[in-house]
Structures are given as structure tokens and as C-alpha cells.
Amino acid sequence: MQITSLENAGNGGIRRGAAVLLEILRSEGVEYIFGNPGTTELPLMDALLEVPDVQYILGLQEASVVAMADGYAQAARKPGFLNLHTAGGLGHGMGNLLNASVSQTPLVVTAGQQDSRHTISDPLLFGDLVQIARPAVKWAQEVAHADQLPVLMRRAFHDSMAAPSGPVFLSLPMDVMEEMSSVDIGAPSTINRQAVAGGLDQLATALAAVRPGKLAIIAGDEVYWADAAAEVAATAECLGAPVFGSSWPSRVPFPTAHPLWCGNLPTQATAIAEKLADYDAIFALGGKSLITILYTEGPAVPPGCAVYQMSSDVKDLGRTFYTPLSVVGDIKASLSALLPQLHKATEGHQAVYAKNAETVATHRRLLRAEAVQEAKSRQNEAAGIPPRVAAWEAVRAIGPDVAIVDEAIATSSDVRLFLESAWSSQYSFLRGGALGWGMPAAVGASLGLARERVVSLVGDGAALYSPQALWTAAHEKLPVTFVVMNNREYNVLKNFMRQQKHYLSAKGGTFPAMDIVDPCIDYQAMARSMGVPSCQVTRAADIAPAIEASLASGGPSLVEIMITAG
């Protein structure tokens, strides 16, 4: 009689390597395996029949699979587990794996490999998976024996979460998955990573010494992973300081309804320096907060502006800019320890800080009110729906309590401008920059939020990279609303070209290979072909009703909004 994995989880019963792997996943609290199976994954698929509490989420292409796991990991704040198919499948997923690496998303990435006894004959589907994966992950290794699975899998889960967090990779040969083993999987280790930074007394003194009104706080993505929005808000309130988001964020980790929230920084160094020009110092929480895209002359931090940092990643401190003091530690735990010292260091000056906080809040309210008024005034333009109007109507319909996964570059800056939520986890964005992340990430985010409603904002160009996410949303009956902002062009590229005044394109207004026309894409037909209801919106007044109806439906749907180029 075959001994099942459920009867022998962790006690050394003889079972296949695939069953050992699933025992480990169960003990690590894994709910979902994101994957697209092939021949080398068949042992794992067969073993799943005995483990009904680990659900396989089928994606129809590996790029979608990786982004689904990414979206899940971000929403659930724990590692996502995925299983790809040999060299080809890993190759398909590399773009979104690079996105996950840049976003520092904790993923345990596995791929099936040919039977190791077979590799000497150069079989079909064989490739050096470790070498292929290595540029996009923290480390990569191939499992040689089933008995190695407990150590290597535990290591993978631990290291994916260790600072700086990110994907790790394990190659799983078929013979290892079929090998019989009596290995004891042990139990998951408990690792407390909430280390409190040293030097907090010096940091409190330094921050208190900055003139009121002359300190800016930057809330980076690490604030989200540390669940430290409340501590950042308390620090900002103590110092009367504005809070900016990263220039190219993975998350907006701060409540956008907070009066000290001042939006995200621009994406060019000169524009960032201009935004920070009035400040004597910045306090950057988390690393990689000043990412830039196109090169511009000069640094992002203006001369004379001191940089103070706090991060759990020691390698990011002082990496690009000189810092008089930066500290290593968990942001939530370290700010909690810093705050009493900060209150003491600023004692007697709180009225001045409070006055500055009110100035910041007033300025923010005015800017947002002006943007709302502009959006309202342009609702009936004959040329079509301007991106700002589409963003305003969409955000208004979505409201403050529904998660947003954004890959619509034409409207993203306006969407962030209009956000007004007390929920610091509402918004996520494509930090890696490689298109094809947003739609499947929204599917994963819904799963990570216990199948709650999610809105995917996606550009028409980006929607063509991994539309297979529509099928998975329909198959899993997930309440994901896909909103396609369709301008029928690569608008962001055209805008970049226009900024280069010496380019022939900028002078003549001709942009090769940047229009998605002749023929135009029928996004509604594409959605319906994968079981997702859809509609098209051509009037601004119809945007909110269409999105609201989709959210109320309880299932997946697609809303295509026809927007103008600018």
C-alpha cells in the first residue's frame, strides 16, 4: 500500500520527492502554487491530488505566472511560490522575474528540469536553469537529491524575506521529484527581523537640529513591507514635515488622505532636485527612493541638502549620496524607538512644527483641488477623454477601500494625485519597468487579499503583454476589474521623444513603431474570448458608472476607456 504524504508529513515516511516538497510548502503556510505545467512538472501535479489545501493557480503563460505570484506576495506580505516549466518557461517569465527583483518582492521560484540521468544526451527542453535564472534572483541552485529539499526549501523561504528581499530560485529535476525519500522535513524556523537601529539618539538630535519646515521625509517601498505607515505618520507629525513617495514606486506606503502626504517625487534627477530645493535635509525611509529614468545633468539631491537614511538593507545606505548619518534597522521597530527621543529633542518647539504642518496641508489641499477642478472642467471636451479626466473619474469610482494595481503609465501620475485613502496599502505600481506585470499582478493581489475586489489599471500597450491573466481571473471567479486606458499608442515613448528637441521625431511629429493602429486591437473581443464581460467607454460621464457596475458584479470584467494622447 502506498504511504501518503498526508499520513507522514514530517515524520520520515517513505514518499516521493514531490510529496516531500508539498509537505514543506504546507508547513510554510503556502496557499497557492502559481504555475503552468509541462512534462517536467508532472510528478508535482500528481502529488497535488493528495494535498487539497494547496491550490494550483493556472496561468496560461509564464510571464503571467510570475506576475501573479508577485502580486500575491505583495498583497499578502509573504513569499509567493511558483513553478515554471524548464528553460523555455523560465525564459518566458524572465521579464516579470526582473520586475520582481527590482521591486524586491519575496518569491520562491522553482522550475522543473529534465531527469539528471538524461542530460548527457542533450534532451529536448534541457537548459542550464541555474545560469539562466541567476541574473534575476538573489541566488540559484539545483536540487540534487530529495533529501536536500527540506534544507534548500527552508533556505529559499528565509532568504527571500531577508533584506534586501527578493526572488530566489531552485531547479527541480524530474528524478529528484520521483525519488523516494524518508527525510524528516522538520519545522519552519522563527526568525525575528525587527532589529532596532543603533545611533537613534544621534539621529533624533540631527533631525531636531534641522530648521522647522526644512526637512522632508521620503517614504520608500520598505515602509510598506515593514507595515510602518503609522510610525512614519507619527514621525512626520512630530517634525511637521511633508511626506513624499518614491520617484518610481512599487507601493504608495502612506495614507494618501493624510494631510502631510505630498505625492510621489518626479522621475528625472533635475526635477527631483527642484522639488527638494527648499529643504536643508531629507529623511529617507527605505532604499531606492530616487530612481530616475532618462539621464539629466546633475544629482537628484540638491547641493547643501543633507541625507539621513533608515533601512534594513545596509548596502543601500550611503550608496549614491553622502550621508552624515544613516542607520540600519527595521523601519517599524526603529521608528517606534526613535519617536520618544524625537519628542524629547523637539520639546518646546511643537507649536512651530504644528504651524508648518498646517502650511504643508493647506498647500496639498489647494493643489489637489486645482487638479480636481481642471478634471471637471475638461469632462466634455470634443476631442475625447483627457488622461487626467479618466484618472479622476476612475479614482472617484474606485473609492478609498479597493486595492489598485497600476500599469497605466499615461494616467498613473494623475491617479496618484487623486488618491484620497486612509488605507496605506491601497496602491501598487510597476516599479521594475518591464511591461506585462499589471493584469496578472492584480489577479495575484486578489488572491493575496482573500479574493477581495481589485482594480487593474493598465495601458493598452501593456495589456497586450500578458492578457492571459483574463482567463485566470475568469477561471478562479475573482472580482478583478481590468480598466484599459486606451490611447492606441505608446504615449510615454512619444512624450520622451518630444523632450529630445534635437530628435527628428520631435521636430516633425513622426514617431516610428509607436502607434497601435491598422488594425486597432479589439480589447472587448479579447476579454470575451477568455470569459470576461467587457464594455467600452467613450464619454467621461460613463466612466464611473461602468467601473461601479463592474465592482458590484462580484466577478471579473474589463472596462476599456478611450483616452486622448494628452
C-alpha atoms as one frame of an Amber mdcrd trajectory, in Angstrom:
protein
   0.000   0.000   0.000   1.320   3.470  -0.880   2.078   5.667   2.125   0.604
   9.123   1.502   2.279  12.400   2.278  -0.630  13.487   4.471  -0.179  10.473
   6.747   3.550  11.031   7.079   4.079  14.788   6.920   7.349  15.499   8.696
   7.838  12.088  10.307  10.146  10.426   7.797   7.680   8.121   5.991   8.832
   6.947   2.566   7.348   9.088  -0.201   8.291  10.758  -3.466  10.305  13.969
  -3.601   7.261  15.815  -4.932   5.330  14.810  -1.798   8.222  15.993   0.385
   8.125  19.349  -1.384   4.404  19.753  -0.770   4.800  18.847   2.915   7.323
  21.657   3.236   5.037  24.110   1.420   2.148  23.268   3.734   4.337  23.762
   6.800   5.460  27.163   5.427   1.844  28.283   5.092   1.764  28.242   1.299
  -1.792  28.599  -0.010  -1.137  28.688  -3.733   1.271  27.359  -6.315   1.312
  29.651  -9.344   2.311  27.778 -12.454   1.925  26.493 -15.971   2.783  22.782
 -16.053   4.757  20.822 -18.590   6.234  17.335 -18.715   8.919  18.002 -16.098
   6.270  19.184 -13.612   4.077  16.078 -13.855   5.359  14.473 -10.601   4.382
  17.616  -8.709   0.976  17.828 -10.383   0.270  14.196  -9.489   1.319  14.710
  -5.865  -1.097  17.660  -5.574  -4.014  15.229  -5.653  -3.142  14.273  -2.061
  -2.803  17.855  -0.834  -6.142  19.616  -1.402  -5.275  22.570   0.839  -2.519
  23.763  -1.525  -4.277  25.150  -4.600  -2.682  25.281  -8.033  -3.368  28.598
  -9.809  -3.077  28.012 -13.533  -1.643  30.780 -15.698  -1.608  30.306 -19.462
   1.851  31.797 -19.954   4.823  32.027 -17.598   5.088  35.830 -17.733   1.594
  35.916 -16.223   2.504  33.226 -13.696   5.455  35.212 -12.301   3.455  38.438
 -12.028   0.559  36.644 -10.333   2.941  35.345  -7.682   4.438  38.854  -7.386
   1.021  40.459  -6.872   0.088  37.786  -4.350   3.319  38.203  -2.361   2.938
  41.960  -2.218  -0.700  41.826  -1.113  -0.190  39.018   1.418   3.202  40.361
   2.610   4.778  36.909   2.447   6.690  34.887  -0.162   4.858  33.750  -3.251
   5.638  30.263  -4.579   5.713  29.478  -8.289   6.650  26.590 -10.523   7.769
  27.159 -14.129   8.489  24.735 -16.961  12.153  24.129 -17.862  14.334  26.600
 -19.742  11.618  27.819 -22.081   9.160  28.590 -19.299  11.817  30.294 -17.215
  12.728  32.345 -20.267   9.106  33.375 -20.793   8.931  34.547 -17.188  12.234
  36.452 -17.099  10.781  39.919 -17.783   8.463  39.753 -14.795  11.121  37.984
 -12.742  13.342  41.016 -13.335  10.421  43.215 -12.266  10.137  41.227  -9.029
  13.868  41.578  -8.434  13.764  45.370  -8.840  10.654  45.569  -6.649  12.357
  43.310  -4.093   9.322  41.028  -3.984   9.947  37.827  -1.986   9.382  34.903
  -4.328  10.405  31.255  -4.178  10.772  30.435  -7.863  11.098  26.814  -8.961
  11.272  25.227 -12.402  11.061  21.640 -13.490  14.240  20.243 -15.004  14.890
  17.185 -17.154  15.844  13.958 -15.380  19.518  14.430 -14.431  20.351  10.969
 -15.863  19.055  12.218 -19.201  21.059  15.419 -19.521  24.199  13.862 -21.042
  22.243  13.273 -24.250  21.178  16.947 -24.623  17.451  16.175 -24.480  14.654
  18.450 -25.605  13.713  21.146 -23.057  17.027  20.907 -21.235  18.936  24.051
 -20.288  21.172  25.372 -17.523  18.343  26.755 -15.403  20.638  27.990 -12.655
  22.661  30.131 -15.071  19.518  31.422 -16.804  17.900  32.465 -13.525  20.975
  33.831 -11.754  20.887  37.457 -13.094  17.329  37.937 -11.825  17.457  36.318
  -8.378  19.351  36.536  -5.092  20.714  33.035  -5.580  20.025  29.988  -7.714
  20.704  26.292  -7.121  19.662  22.893  -8.439  18.398  20.263  -6.013  20.486
  17.099  -6.396  18.577  14.699  -4.101  15.147  14.612  -2.491  16.815  14.586
   0.924  18.109  18.115   0.213  14.638  19.551  -0.184  13.971  20.489   3.462
  17.180  22.484   3.870  17.100  24.159   0.457  13.377  24.988   0.501  13.554
  26.405   4.049  16.596  28.416   2.996  14.719  29.746  -0.016  11.771  30.953
   2.066  14.075  32.540   4.641  16.363  34.249   2.152  13.531  35.604   0.002
  12.436  37.649   3.024  15.898  38.658   4.279  16.974  42.219   3.490  17.089
  43.079   0.706  14.132  40.818  -0.031  13.661  39.341  -3.482  13.290  36.189
  -5.578  15.373  33.035  -5.108  15.454  30.067  -7.491  15.568  26.279  -7.249
  15.783  23.867 -10.181  13.836  20.634  -9.603  14.940  17.694 -11.800  12.284
  15.088 -12.556  14.273  12.281 -10.935  14.507  14.266  -7.694  10.724  14.710
  -7.725  10.267  10.978  -8.335  12.975   9.812  -5.898  11.732   8.020  -2.784
  12.816   9.575   0.483  12.246   9.161   4.209  13.700  12.576   5.070  12.162
  14.424   8.007  11.129  17.915   6.875  11.432  19.367  10.376   9.581  22.575
  11.237   9.790  26.160   9.982  12.223  28.374  11.861  11.055  31.548  13.519
  13.244  34.500  12.566  12.573  37.910  14.082  13.902  40.537  11.679  12.650
  43.545  13.626  16.095  44.759  14.624  16.189  48.221  16.193  18.792  50.509
  14.656  21.663  51.897  16.674  22.539  55.580  16.856  18.927  56.695  17.290
  19.847  59.294  19.891  22.233  60.894  17.378  19.615  60.674  14.662  16.977
  62.344  16.844  19.404  65.166  17.633  20.292  65.603  13.952  16.673  65.676
  12.764  15.655  68.081  15.521  18.511  70.381  14.507  17.055  70.852  11.015
  15.108  74.113  10.842  11.315  73.594  11.027   9.915  73.471   7.529  13.260
  72.491   6.039  13.066  68.706   6.461  11.317  66.368   4.013  10.544  62.686
   4.652  10.611  60.144   1.823   8.515  57.037   2.459  10.032  54.284   0.310
   8.661  50.853  -0.539  10.288  49.348   2.528   7.756  51.227   4.678   5.059
  49.007   3.159   6.887  45.747   3.848   7.615  46.864   7.426   3.928  47.818
   7.884   5.208  51.100   9.278   2.754  53.668   7.886   1.535  54.658  11.364
   5.078  55.150  12.653   6.016  57.253   9.599   2.919  59.391  10.118   3.793
  59.921  13.792   7.354  60.928  12.848   6.099  63.375  10.221   3.593  64.884
  12.659   6.268  65.299  15.326   8.511  67.188  12.881   5.779  68.948  10.905
   7.429  67.503   7.800   5.943  66.718   4.387   5.993  63.079   3.285   6.902
  62.286  -0.310   6.755  58.910  -2.026   9.488  57.336  -4.139  10.062  58.669
  -7.621   9.198  55.323  -9.233   7.377  53.333  -6.552   6.305  49.767  -6.100
   3.861  50.911  -3.422   2.383  54.084  -2.036   3.055  53.026   1.570   1.489
  56.039   3.297  -2.187  57.001   3.700  -2.922  59.356   0.810  -5.644  61.075
   2.863  -3.094  62.165   5.473  -2.642  65.968   5.441   1.169  65.669   5.268
   1.158  63.399   2.186   2.637  65.363  -0.739   2.653  62.756  -3.500   5.460
  60.986  -5.296   8.659  62.622  -6.436   9.291  63.137 -10.182  11.297  60.657
 -12.246  14.158  62.858 -13.505  17.077  63.965 -11.341  16.732  67.645 -12.248
  13.026  67.615 -11.374  13.670  65.815  -8.078  16.369  68.342  -7.169  13.952
  71.162  -7.964  11.279  69.612  -5.746  13.782  69.262  -2.866  15.473  72.631
  -3.404  13.767  74.304  -0.438  14.850  71.658   2.064  18.023  71.516   4.153
  17.695  67.761   4.744  15.756  64.665   3.756  14.998  61.632   5.884  14.733
  58.670   3.510  12.949  55.616   4.896  13.904  52.575   2.833  16.250  52.367
  -0.112  15.991  53.068  -3.844  13.689  56.070  -3.352  15.228  58.317  -6.005
  15.085  56.085  -9.096  15.396  58.068 -12.331  14.655  57.096 -15.929  16.253
  59.298 -18.580  19.597  60.876 -17.726  19.667  64.576 -16.828  22.626  66.644
 -15.756  23.232  66.928 -12.020  22.303  64.864  -8.945  18.791  64.302  -7.611
  19.763  65.657  -4.185  20.449  69.417  -4.401  23.727  70.845  -3.017  23.632
  71.511   0.703  20.770  69.085   1.351  21.797  66.506   3.959  20.653  62.906
   3.506  19.618  60.832   6.524  18.505  57.252   5.908  16.949  54.303   7.690
  16.799  50.876   6.062  17.138  47.202   6.870  19.433  46.907   3.838  22.894
  48.100   4.882  24.133  48.024   1.278  21.764  50.811   0.273  22.907  53.297
   2.902  25.259  55.908   1.513  25.269  54.047  -1.799  24.762  57.078  -4.056
  24.722  60.157  -1.835  26.881  61.204   1.100  25.099  60.876   4.421  26.148
  62.473   7.737  24.244  59.663   9.488  22.262  56.657   8.319  21.104  53.735
  10.434  20.429  50.049   9.794  17.280  48.526  11.211  13.682  47.533  10.697
  11.761  50.722   9.944   8.736  49.982  12.127  10.728  48.891  15.170  13.353
  51.601  14.745  10.880  54.469  14.317   8.979  53.239  17.362  12.212  53.510
  19.345  13.157  56.826  17.734   9.883  58.638  18.413  10.275  59.113  22.206
  13.763  60.520  21.646  12.485  62.731  18.846   9.710  64.123  21.037  12.252
  64.885  23.728  14.666  66.525  21.260  11.910  68.773  19.845  10.314  69.589
  23.199   9.230  73.208  23.430   9.096  73.693  19.663   5.956  71.744  18.788
   3.926  74.866  18.055   6.361  75.796  15.283   6.252  72.283  13.833   2.439
  72.264  14.015   2.265  75.572  12.147   4.489  74.210   9.406   2.370  71.055
   9.202  -0.700  73.187   8.600   1.119  75.076   5.843   2.011  71.769   4.160
  -1.572  70.508   4.490  -3.047  73.715   3.083  -0.725  73.639   0.078  -1.610
  70.000  -0.591  -5.353  70.696  -0.421  -5.019  73.566  -2.879  -3.015  71.537
  -5.397  -5.485  68.664  -5.290  -8.492  70.983  -5.509  -6.985  72.676  -8.573
  -6.410  69.306 -10.234  -9.974  68.169  -9.474 -11.360  71.421 -10.835  -9.327
  71.061 -14.023 -10.561  67.497 -14.480 -14.157  68.562 -14.032 -13.773  71.465
 -16.444 -12.459  69.157 -19.203 -15.088  66.421 -18.952 -16.881  67.352 -22.140
 -14.008  68.096 -24.495 -14.890  67.338 -28.097 -11.504  65.714 -28.773 -12.217
  62.888 -26.324 -11.405  61.959 -22.728  -8.160  63.554 -21.459  -5.984  61.267
 -19.277  -6.482  63.485 -16.211 -10.253  63.271 -16.570 -10.094  59.481 -16.955
  -7.898  59.236 -13.863 -10.222  61.405 -11.769 -13.362  59.541 -12.792 -11.713
  56.160 -12.240 -10.363  57.019  -8.781 -13.716  58.534  -7.817 -15.497  55.332
  -8.804 -12.975  53.003  -7.183 -13.130  54.809  -3.847 -10.729  54.572  -0.904
 -11.169  50.907   0.056 -10.466  48.912  -3.119  -6.919  47.845  -3.999  -5.433
  49.358  -7.161  -2.720  47.679  -9.250  -1.476  50.266 -11.750   0.343  49.748
 -15.047  -1.313  52.566 -16.992   1.617  54.945 -17.434  -0.412  57.576 -19.306
  -2.638  58.144 -16.265  -0.538  56.896 -13.325   0.739  60.276 -12.098  -2.803
  61.688 -12.163  -4.209  58.607 -10.429  -1.707  59.060  -7.600  -2.566  62.764
  -7.425  -6.261  61.994  -6.887  -5.880  59.153  -4.348  -7.522  60.002  -1.023
  -7.475  56.973   1.268  -6.713  56.217   4.897  -5.556  52.757   3.745  -1.788
  52.746   3.256  -1.931  49.527   1.229  -4.335  50.627  -1.485  -1.939  51.312
  -4.359   0.789  49.336  -6.110   2.717  50.151  -9.273   5.116  48.704 -11.839
   8.485  49.519 -10.278  10.513  47.199 -12.495   9.505  48.944 -15.703   9.079
  45.831 -17.907   5.538  45.774 -19.293   3.168  42.865 -18.736   3.064  42.928
 -14.941  -0.156  44.729 -14.054  -3.012  42.475 -15.181  -1.646  39.223 -13.701
  -0.374  41.063 -10.599  -3.954  42.187  -9.963  -5.098  38.550 -10.127  -2.443
  37.610  -7.575  -3.318  40.611  -5.412  -6.942  39.497  -5.190  -5.808  36.061
  -4.024  -3.433  37.665  -1.517  -6.315  39.727  -0.148  -8.532  36.676   0.372
 -10.269  37.130  -3.008 -11.266  40.732  -2.350 -12.027  43.231  -5.124  -9.059
  44.664  -7.042  -8.887  47.157  -9.891  -6.197  46.719 -12.534  -5.401  49.968
 -14.329  -3.465  49.084 -17.467  -2.370  50.836 -20.632  -3.479  49.416 -23.956
   0.109  48.544 -24.893   0.824  46.862 -21.558  -2.434  44.899 -21.787  -1.059
  43.024 -24.807   1.930  41.560 -22.937   0.103  39.150 -20.629  -3.638  39.227
 -21.373  -3.781  35.555 -20.326  -4.456  36.946 -16.850  -8.037  37.494 -18.002
  -8.559  33.749 -18.332  -7.191  33.010 -14.860  -9.426  35.719 -13.348 -12.442
  34.124 -15.032 -11.370  30.585 -14.159 -10.937  31.492 -10.484 -14.027  33.758
 -10.491 -12.030  36.610  -8.997 -13.578  40.089  -8.561 -10.926  41.888 -10.634
 -11.907  44.881 -12.737  -9.485  45.432 -15.615  -9.555  49.067 -16.757  -7.728
  49.534 -20.070  -6.688  53.155 -20.680  -6.590  53.071 -24.476  -4.862  55.861
 -26.419  -3.842  53.475 -29.227  -0.185  54.371 -28.901   2.932  54.094 -26.776
   2.256  57.544 -25.364   5.055  57.576 -22.794   7.616  56.893 -25.529   6.284
  59.680 -27.699   6.473  62.081 -24.777  10.075  61.086 -24.088  10.875  61.660
 -27.771   9.233  65.085 -27.692  11.513  66.115 -24.822  14.570  65.499 -27.019
  14.340  68.700 -29.058  17.183  67.647 -31.367  15.363  64.450 -32.441  13.827
  64.367 -35.921  10.704  62.878 -34.358  10.309  65.860 -32.056  10.753  68.292
 -34.928   8.500  66.539 -37.404   5.944  64.850 -35.178   6.533  61.401 -36.671
   7.135  58.504 -34.271   8.042  55.153 -35.857   6.530  51.986 -34.356   4.643
  53.809 -31.588   1.042  53.592 -32.795  -1.188  50.571 -32.148  -3.453  51.007
 -35.160  -4.036  49.464 -38.572  -5.517  47.286 -37.268  -6.740  48.556 -33.896
  -6.988  45.992 -31.103 -10.449  44.837 -30.042  -9.957  44.561 -26.276 -13.606
  43.750 -25.700 -13.446  40.745 -28.001 -10.194  39.654 -26.372 -11.805  39.778
 -22.924 -14.933  37.957 -24.031 -12.843  35.226 -25.660 -11.439  34.444 -22.206
 -14.780  34.516 -20.422 -14.635  38.103 -19.128 -17.540  40.517 -19.754 -16.445
  43.850 -21.213 -17.587  47.288 -22.300 -16.110  50.355 -23.980 -16.432  53.910
 -22.648 -16.112  56.934 -24.943 -17.691  59.617 -22.705 -16.244  60.825 -19.409
 -19.665  60.716 -17.757 -19.875  56.963 -18.364 -16.550  56.029 -16.698 -17.688
  55.962 -13.072 -20.955  54.054 -13.743 -19.085  51.418 -15.769 -16.443  50.846
 -13.077 -19.013  50.893 -10.287 -21.127  48.303 -12.093 -18.071  46.106 -12.583
 -17.113  46.320  -8.910 -20.667  45.463  -7.902 -20.790  42.402 -10.181 -18.597
  40.306  -7.888 -16.686  38.815 -10.809 -14.075  39.790 -13.371 -14.814  42.314
 -16.113 -12.987  44.665 -18.455 -13.734  48.359 -18.980 -12.000  49.955 -21.949
 -11.700  53.750 -21.693 -10.827  55.599 -24.894  -8.488  58.426 -23.860  -6.692
  61.123 -25.804  -2.933  61.349 -26.104  -2.674  64.119 -23.517
